[in-house]
Short mmCIF file of C-alpha atoms in Angstrom, two decimals:
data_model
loop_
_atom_site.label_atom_id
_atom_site.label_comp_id
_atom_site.label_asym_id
_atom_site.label_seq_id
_atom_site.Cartn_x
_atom_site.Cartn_y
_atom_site.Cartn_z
CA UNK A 1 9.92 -24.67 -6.08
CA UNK A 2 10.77 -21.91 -3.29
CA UNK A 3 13.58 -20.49 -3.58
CA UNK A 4 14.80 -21.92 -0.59
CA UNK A 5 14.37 -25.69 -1.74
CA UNK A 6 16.23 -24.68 -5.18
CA UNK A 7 18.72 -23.09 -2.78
CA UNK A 8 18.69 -25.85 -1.20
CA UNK A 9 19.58 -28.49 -3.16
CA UNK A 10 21.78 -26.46 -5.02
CA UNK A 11 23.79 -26.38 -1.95
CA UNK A 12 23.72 -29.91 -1.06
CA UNK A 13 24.82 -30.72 -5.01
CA UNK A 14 27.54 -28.18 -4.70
CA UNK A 15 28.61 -28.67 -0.73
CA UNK A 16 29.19 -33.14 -1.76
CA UNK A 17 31.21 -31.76 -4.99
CA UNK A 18 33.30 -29.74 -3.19
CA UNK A 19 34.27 -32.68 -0.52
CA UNK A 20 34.28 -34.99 -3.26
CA UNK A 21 38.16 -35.01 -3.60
CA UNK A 22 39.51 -35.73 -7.31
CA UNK A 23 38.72 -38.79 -8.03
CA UNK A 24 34.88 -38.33 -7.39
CA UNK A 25 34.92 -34.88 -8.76
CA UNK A 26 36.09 -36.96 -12.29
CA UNK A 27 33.42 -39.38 -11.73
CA UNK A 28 30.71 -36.26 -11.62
CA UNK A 29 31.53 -34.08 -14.09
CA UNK A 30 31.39 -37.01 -16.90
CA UNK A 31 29.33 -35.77 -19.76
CA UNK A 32 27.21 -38.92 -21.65
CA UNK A 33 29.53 -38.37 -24.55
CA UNK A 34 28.22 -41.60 -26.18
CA UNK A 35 24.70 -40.61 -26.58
CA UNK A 36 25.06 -37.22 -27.84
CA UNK A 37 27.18 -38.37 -30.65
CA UNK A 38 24.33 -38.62 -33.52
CA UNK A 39 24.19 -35.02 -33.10
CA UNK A 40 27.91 -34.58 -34.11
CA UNK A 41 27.13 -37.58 -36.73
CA UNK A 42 24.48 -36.00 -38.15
CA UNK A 43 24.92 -35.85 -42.57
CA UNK A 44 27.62 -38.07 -42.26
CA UNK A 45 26.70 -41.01 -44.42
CA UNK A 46 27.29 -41.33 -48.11
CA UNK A 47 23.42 -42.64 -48.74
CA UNK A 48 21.29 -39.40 -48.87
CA UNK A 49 18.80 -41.34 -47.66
CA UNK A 50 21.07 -42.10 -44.48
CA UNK A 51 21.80 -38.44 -44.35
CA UNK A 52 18.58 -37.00 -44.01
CA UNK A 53 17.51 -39.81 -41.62
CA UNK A 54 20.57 -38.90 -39.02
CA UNK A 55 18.74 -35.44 -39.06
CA UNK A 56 15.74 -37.05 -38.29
CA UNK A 57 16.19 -38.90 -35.38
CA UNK A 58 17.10 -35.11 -33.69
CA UNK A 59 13.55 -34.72 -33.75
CA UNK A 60 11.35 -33.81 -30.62
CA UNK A 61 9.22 -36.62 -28.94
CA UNK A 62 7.41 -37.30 -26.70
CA UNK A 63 9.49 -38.31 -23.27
CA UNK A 64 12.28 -38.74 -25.87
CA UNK A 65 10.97 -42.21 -26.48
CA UNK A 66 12.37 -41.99 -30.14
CA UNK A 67 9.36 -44.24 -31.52
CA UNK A 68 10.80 -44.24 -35.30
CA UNK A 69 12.10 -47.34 -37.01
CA UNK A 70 13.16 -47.17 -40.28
CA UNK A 71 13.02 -49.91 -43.74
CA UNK A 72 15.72 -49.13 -46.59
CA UNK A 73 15.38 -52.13 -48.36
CA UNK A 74 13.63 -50.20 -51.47
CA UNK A 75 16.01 -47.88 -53.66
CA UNK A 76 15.36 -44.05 -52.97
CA UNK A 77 12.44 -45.14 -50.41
CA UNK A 78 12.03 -44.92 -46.58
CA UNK A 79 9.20 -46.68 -44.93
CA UNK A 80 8.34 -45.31 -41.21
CA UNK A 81 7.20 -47.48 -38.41
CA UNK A 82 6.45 -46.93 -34.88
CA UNK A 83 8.42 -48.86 -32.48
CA UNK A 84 5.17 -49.99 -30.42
CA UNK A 85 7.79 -50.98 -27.42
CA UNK A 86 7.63 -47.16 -27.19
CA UNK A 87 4.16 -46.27 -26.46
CA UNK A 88 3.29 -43.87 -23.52
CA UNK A 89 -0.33 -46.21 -22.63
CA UNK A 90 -1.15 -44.18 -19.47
CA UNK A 91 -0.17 -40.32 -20.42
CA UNK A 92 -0.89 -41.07 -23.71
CA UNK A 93 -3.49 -43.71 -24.53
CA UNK A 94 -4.36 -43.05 -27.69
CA UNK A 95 -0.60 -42.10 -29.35
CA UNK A 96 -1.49 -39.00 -30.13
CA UNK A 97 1.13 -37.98 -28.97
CA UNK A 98 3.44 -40.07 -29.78
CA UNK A 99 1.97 -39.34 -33.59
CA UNK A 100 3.11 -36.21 -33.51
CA UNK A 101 6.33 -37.22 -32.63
CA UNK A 102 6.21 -39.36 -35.76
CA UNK A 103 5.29 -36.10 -37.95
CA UNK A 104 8.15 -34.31 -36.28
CA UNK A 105 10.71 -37.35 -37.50
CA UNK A 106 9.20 -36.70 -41.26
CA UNK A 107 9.13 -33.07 -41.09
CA UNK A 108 13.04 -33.26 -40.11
CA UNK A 109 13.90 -35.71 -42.68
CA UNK A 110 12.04 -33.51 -45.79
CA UNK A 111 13.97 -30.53 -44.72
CA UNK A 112 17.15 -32.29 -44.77
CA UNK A 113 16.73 -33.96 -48.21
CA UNK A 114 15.73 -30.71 -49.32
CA UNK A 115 18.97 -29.20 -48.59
CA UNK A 116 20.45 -31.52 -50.64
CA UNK A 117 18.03 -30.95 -53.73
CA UNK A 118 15.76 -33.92 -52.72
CA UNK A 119 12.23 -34.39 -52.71
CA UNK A 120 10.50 -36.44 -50.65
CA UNK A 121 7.12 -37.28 -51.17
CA UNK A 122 4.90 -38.96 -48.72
CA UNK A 123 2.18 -41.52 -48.61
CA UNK A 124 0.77 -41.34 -44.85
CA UNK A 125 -0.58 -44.93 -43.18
CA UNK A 126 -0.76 -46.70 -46.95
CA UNK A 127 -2.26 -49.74 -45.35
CA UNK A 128 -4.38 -47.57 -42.89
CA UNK A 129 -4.28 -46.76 -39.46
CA UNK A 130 -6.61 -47.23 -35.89
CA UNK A 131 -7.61 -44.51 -34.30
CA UNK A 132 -7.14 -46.13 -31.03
CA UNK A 133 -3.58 -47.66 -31.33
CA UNK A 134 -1.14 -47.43 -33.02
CA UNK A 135 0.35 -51.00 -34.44
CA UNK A 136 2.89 -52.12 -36.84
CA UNK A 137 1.43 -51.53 -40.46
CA UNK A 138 3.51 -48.52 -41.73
CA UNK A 139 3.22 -44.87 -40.70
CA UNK A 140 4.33 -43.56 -43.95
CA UNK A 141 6.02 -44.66 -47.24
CA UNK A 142 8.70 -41.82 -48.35
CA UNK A 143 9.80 -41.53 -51.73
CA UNK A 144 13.39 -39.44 -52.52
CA UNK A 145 13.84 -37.66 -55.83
CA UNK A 146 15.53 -34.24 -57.13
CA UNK A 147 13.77 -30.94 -57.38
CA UNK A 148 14.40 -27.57 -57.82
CA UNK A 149 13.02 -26.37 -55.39
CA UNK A 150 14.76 -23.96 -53.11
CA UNK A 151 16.07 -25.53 -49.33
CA UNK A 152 14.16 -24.68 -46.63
CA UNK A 153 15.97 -21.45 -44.10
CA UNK A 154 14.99 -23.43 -40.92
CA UNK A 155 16.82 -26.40 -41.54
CA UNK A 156 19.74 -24.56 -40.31
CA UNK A 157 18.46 -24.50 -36.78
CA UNK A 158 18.21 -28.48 -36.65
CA UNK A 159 21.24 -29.03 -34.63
CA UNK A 160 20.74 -25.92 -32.17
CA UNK A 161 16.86 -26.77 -31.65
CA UNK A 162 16.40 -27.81 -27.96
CA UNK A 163 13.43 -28.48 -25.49
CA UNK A 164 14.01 -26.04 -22.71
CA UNK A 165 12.55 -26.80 -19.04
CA UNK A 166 14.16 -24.49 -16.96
CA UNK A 167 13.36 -21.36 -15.33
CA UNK A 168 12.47 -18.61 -17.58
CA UNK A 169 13.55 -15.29 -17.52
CA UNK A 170 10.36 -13.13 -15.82
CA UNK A 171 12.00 -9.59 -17.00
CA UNK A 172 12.14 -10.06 -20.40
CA UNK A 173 9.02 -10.43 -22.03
CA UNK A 174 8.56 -12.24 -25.39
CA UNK A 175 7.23 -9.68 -28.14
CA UNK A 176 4.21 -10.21 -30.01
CA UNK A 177 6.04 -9.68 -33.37
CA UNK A 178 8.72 -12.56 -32.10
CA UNK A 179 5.59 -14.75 -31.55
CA UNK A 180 3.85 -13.95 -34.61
CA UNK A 181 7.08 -14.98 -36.51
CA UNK A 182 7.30 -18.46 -34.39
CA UNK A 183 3.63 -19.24 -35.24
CA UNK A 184 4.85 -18.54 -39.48
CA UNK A 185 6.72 -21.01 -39.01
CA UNK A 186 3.71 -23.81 -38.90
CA UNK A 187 3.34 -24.41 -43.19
CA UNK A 188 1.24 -27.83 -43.33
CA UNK A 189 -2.36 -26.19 -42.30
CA UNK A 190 -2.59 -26.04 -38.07
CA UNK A 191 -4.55 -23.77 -36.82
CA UNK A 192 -1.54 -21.45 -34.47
CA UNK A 193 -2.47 -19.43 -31.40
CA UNK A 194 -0.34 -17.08 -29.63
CA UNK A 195 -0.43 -14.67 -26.19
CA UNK A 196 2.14 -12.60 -24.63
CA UNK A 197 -1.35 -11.03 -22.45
CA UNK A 198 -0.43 -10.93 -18.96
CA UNK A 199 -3.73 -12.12 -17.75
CA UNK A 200 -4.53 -14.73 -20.24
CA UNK A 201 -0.73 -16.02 -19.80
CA UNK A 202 -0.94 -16.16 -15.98
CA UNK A 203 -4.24 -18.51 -16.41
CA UNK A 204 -2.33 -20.74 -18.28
CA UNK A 205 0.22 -21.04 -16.19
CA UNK A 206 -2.03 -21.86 -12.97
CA UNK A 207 -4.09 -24.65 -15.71
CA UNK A 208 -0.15 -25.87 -16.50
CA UNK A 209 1.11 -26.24 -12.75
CA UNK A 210 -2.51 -28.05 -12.26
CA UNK A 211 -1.82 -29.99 -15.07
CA UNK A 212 1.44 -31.05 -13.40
CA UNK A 213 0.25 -31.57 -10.33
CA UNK A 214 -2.31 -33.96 -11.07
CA UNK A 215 0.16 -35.96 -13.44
CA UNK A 216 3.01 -36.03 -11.02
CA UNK A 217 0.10 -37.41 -7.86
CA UNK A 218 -1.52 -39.93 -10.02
CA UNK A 219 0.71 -42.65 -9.47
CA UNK A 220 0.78 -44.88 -12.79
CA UNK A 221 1.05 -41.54 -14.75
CA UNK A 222 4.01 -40.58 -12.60
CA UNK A 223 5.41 -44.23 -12.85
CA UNK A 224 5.61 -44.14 -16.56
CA UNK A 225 7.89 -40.91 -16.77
CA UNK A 226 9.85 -42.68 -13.42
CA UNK A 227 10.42 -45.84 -15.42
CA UNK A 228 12.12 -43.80 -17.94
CA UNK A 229 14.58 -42.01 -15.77
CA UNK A 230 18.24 -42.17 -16.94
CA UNK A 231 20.46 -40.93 -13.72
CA UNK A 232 23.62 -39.91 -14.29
CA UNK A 233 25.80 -40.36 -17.43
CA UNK A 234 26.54 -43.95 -17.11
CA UNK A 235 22.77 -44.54 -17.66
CA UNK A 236 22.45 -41.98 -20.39
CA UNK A 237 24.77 -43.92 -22.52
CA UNK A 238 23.51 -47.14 -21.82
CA UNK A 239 19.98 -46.05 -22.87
CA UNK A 240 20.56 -42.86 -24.63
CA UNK A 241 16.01 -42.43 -24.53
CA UNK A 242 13.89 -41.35 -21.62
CA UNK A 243 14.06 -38.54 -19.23
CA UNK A 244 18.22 -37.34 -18.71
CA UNK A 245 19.38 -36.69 -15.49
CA UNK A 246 23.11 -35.51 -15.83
CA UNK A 247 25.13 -33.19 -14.36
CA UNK A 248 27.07 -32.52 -11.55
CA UNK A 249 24.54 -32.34 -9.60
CA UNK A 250 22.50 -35.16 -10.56
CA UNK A 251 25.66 -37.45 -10.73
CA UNK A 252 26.14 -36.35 -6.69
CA UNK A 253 22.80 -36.80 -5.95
CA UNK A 254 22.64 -40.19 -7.56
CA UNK A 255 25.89 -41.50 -5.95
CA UNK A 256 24.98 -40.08 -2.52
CA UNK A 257 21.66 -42.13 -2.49
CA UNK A 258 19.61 -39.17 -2.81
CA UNK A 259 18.15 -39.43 -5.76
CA UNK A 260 16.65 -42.41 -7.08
CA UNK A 261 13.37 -44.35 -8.85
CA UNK A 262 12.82 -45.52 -5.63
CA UNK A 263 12.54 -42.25 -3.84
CA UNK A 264 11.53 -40.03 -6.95
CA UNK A 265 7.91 -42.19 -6.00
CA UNK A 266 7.97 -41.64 -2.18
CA UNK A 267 5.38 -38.58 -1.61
CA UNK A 268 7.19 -38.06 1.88
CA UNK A 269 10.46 -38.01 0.49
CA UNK A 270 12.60 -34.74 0.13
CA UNK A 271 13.68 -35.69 -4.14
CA UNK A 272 9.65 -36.10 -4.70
CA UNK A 273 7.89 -33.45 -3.13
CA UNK A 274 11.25 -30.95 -4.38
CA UNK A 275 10.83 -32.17 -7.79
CA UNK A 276 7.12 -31.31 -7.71
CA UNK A 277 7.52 -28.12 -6.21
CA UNK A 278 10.36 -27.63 -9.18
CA UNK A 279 8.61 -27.91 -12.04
CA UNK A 280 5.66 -26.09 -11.18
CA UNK A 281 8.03 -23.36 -10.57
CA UNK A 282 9.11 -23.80 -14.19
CA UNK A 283 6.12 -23.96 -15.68
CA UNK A 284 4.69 -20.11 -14.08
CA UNK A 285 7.89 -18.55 -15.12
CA UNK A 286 6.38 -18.75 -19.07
CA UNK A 287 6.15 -15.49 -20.67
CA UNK A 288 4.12 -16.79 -23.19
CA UNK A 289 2.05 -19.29 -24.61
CA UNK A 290 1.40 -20.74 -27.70
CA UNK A 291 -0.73 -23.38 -29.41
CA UNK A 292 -1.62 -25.77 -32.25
CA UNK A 293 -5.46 -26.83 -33.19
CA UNK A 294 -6.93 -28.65 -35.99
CA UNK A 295 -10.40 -29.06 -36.97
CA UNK A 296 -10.57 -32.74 -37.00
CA UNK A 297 -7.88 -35.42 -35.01
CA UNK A 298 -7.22 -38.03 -37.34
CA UNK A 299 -4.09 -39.44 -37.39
CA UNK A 300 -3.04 -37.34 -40.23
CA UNK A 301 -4.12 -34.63 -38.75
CA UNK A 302 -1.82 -35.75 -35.77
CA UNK A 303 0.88 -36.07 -38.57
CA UNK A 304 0.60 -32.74 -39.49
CA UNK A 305 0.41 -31.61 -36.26
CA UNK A 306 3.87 -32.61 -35.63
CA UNK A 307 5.00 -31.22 -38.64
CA UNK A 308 4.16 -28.13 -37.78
CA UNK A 309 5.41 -28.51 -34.21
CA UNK A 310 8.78 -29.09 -35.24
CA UNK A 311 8.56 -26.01 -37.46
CA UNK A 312 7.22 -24.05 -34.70
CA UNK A 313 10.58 -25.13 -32.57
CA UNK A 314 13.19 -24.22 -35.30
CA UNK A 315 11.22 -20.75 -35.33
CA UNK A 316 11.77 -20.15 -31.76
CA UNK A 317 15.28 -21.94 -32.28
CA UNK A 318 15.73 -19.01 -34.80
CA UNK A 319 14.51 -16.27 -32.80
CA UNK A 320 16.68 -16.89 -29.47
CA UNK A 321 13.72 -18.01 -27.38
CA UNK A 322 12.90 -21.24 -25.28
CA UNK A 323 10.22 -23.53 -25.91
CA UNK A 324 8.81 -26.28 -23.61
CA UNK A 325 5.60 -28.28 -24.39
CA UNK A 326 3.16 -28.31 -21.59
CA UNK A 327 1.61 -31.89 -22.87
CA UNK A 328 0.12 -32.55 -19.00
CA UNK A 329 -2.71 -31.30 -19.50
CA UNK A 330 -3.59 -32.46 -23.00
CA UNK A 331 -3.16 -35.99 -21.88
CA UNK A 332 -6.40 -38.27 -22.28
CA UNK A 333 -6.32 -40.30 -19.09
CA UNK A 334 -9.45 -40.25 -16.68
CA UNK A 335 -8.23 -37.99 -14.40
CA UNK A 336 -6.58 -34.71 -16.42
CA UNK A 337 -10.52 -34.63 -18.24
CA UNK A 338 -11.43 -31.01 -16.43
CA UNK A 339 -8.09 -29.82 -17.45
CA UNK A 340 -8.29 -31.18 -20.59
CA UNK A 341 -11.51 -29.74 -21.16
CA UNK A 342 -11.18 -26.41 -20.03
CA UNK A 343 -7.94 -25.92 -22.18
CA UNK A 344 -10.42 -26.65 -25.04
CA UNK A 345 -12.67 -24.07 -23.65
CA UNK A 346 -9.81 -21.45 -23.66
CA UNK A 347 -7.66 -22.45 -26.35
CA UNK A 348 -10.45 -23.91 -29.09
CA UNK A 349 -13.76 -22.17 -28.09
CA UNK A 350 -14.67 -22.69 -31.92
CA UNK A 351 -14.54 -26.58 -32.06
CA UNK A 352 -11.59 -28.86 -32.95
CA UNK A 353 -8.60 -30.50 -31.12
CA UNK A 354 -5.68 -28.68 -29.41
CA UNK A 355 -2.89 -30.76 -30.31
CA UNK A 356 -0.20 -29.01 -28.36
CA UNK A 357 0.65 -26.16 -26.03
CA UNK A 358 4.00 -24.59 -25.03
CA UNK A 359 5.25 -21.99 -23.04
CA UNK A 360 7.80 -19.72 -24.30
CA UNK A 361 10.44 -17.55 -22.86
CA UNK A 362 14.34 -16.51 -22.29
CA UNK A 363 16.40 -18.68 -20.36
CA UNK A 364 19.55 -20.21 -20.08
CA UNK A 365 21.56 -22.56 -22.77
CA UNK A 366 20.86 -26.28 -21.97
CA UNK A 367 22.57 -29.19 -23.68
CA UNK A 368 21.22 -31.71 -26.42
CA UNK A 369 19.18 -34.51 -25.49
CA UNK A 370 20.34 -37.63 -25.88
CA UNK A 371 19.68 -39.69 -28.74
CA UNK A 372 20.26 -43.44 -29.91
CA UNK A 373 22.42 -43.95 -32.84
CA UNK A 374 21.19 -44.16 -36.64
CA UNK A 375 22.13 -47.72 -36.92
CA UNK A 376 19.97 -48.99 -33.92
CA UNK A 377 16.41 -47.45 -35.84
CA UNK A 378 17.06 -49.66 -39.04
CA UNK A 379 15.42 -52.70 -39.57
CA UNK A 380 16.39 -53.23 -42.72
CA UNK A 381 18.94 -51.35 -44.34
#
């Protein structure tokens, strides 16, 4: 975005809130209380098993879809499903994607029963799995028992970890020994790359807007992410998944008619072509880029994937920098294939399958995303 269009809208957000008068001014600065309680709830249940799952639902995912649901109804077992209701089948045709999310869920869980001197063992897709689809015979069975062994230091960065999309800091560079740290954090066998390089960073950052752009103009790509808006607080509770848009701002925009589904599809409107023109801003402020590969792209390979991914955000967590994944242009729809394959060029010349990509950098704190409760992801307890 120019700086005059962020200007701008930061002016209309702040010139409506300051004629609001009291009553609207309560109305707009309503936090979605209800859906960011799991995070406070989080290791509040007497079942361990219950414990380490309200850790797990924290997890990143892909358009915070929160695919997981859960079967107690063995002793000292969880079984994982997918929710197939929450499938991305035009950014992400294959779940892929949505795998990963998956392996961040288990990842989670393991290192919060191993705080608690639990083991958890896991059989991935016992009854198999389709590389095409996803369907409903079980991601993984999960087995709890004690250990030994010692907990795991990024577990405490769980309930701090967030997905940051904002503007980056463009002073403050990100240090190759902070990056080499982050990518230590991957521990289940991805293959981690990492640049800080000033020309290599500012050709990712051109493939990322481009990545973006073609995304945000293909219109059933941009559909499925405007389907999953949640505008303003009062739609954040109700459905605590998707894409949040709260905030002052957001809650003005929204009750001024402004911002909408409706217009957020209109090419000629001022909330579409802003919102383009906003994120590609985001996206060339990283200071640096990192990514996963692995040599083959089964799903367990997926699985581990997200494993790692999740490890690779509580590393940052721990380190005081942002992380954002740049998924656009690893999507496997018709149209993102040059992108797609020239970020396979750059970022796997030796063969395999980059499973995600990330820019990194300072910026400012940003709240939790939102998060349906525990309860809601059992189907058998």
């Amino acid at each position: 975005m120019t700086l005059s269009r962020r200007k701008s809208i930061a002016l209309i957000g702040g010139g409506i809130i300051l004629a609001a008068g009291s009553g609207l001014g309560f109305e707009i600065t309503r936090k979605p209380h209800v859906a960011l309680a799991p995070w406070a709830q989080a290791g509040s249940y007497d079942d361990p098993r219950m414990r380490a799952l309200s850790y797990a639902i924290l997890a990143p995912n892909p358009h915070n879809q929160q695919p997981w649901q859960v079967d107690l109804s063995q002793p000292d077992t969880v079984v994982l499903y997918v929710d197939t209701s929450r499938l991305l089948p035009h950014t992400d045709p294959f779940n892929r994607q949505i795998t990963i999310g998956l392996g961040c869920f288990l990842e989670v869980m393991r290192l919060a029963a191993l705080e608690e001197g639990l083991l958890v063992e896991t059989d991935l897709f016992p009854e198999g799995a389709d590389a095409m689809a996803l369907d409903t015979r079980p991601v993984a069975t999960c087995r709890f028992s004690t250990t030994d062994a010692a907990p795991d230091p990024l577990f405490a960065q769980v309930l701090h970890r967030r997905t940051l999309k904002e503007l980056y800091d463009t002073s403050r560079p990100v240090s190759r020994s902070a990056l080499g740290r982050i990518a230590q954090g991957a521990s289940h066998g991805t293959h981690v790359g990492v640049t800080n390089d000033a020309a290599q960073v500012a050709a990712l950052r051109n493939l990322s807007a481009e990545a973006f752009r073609i995304e945000f103009r293909t219109r059933r790509t941009l559909k499925e992410s405007v389907d999953l808006f949640r505008i303003g607080h009062r739609e954040v509770n109700a459905n605590p998944d998707g894409i949040d848009f709260s905030g002052p701002m957001f809650e003005m925009l929204r009750l001024t008619g402004l911002f909408s589904r409706e217009r957020a599809m209109d090419p000629d409107d001022f909330s579409y072509t802003s919102a383009e023109e906003m994120v590609v801003a985001n996206v060339m402020s990283g200071m640096a880029h990192l990514w996963q590969v692995t040599a083959t792209n089964t799903r367990e390979d997926q699985i581990r994937a997200g494993r790692d991914w999740v490890r690779i955000n509580l590393a940052a967590t721990a380190e005081g920098i942002g992380l954002q994944p740049l998924s656009q242009g690893l999507q496997e729809f018709p149209e993102m294939s040059e992108i797609y394959a020239t970020l396979h060029e750059v970022l796997a010349p030796e063969g395999g399958t980059v499973q995600m990509w990330c820019r990194l950098g300072y910026g400012p704190e940003v709240p939790a995303s939102p998060r349906w409760p525990l309860e809601t992801k059992l189907t058998n307890a």
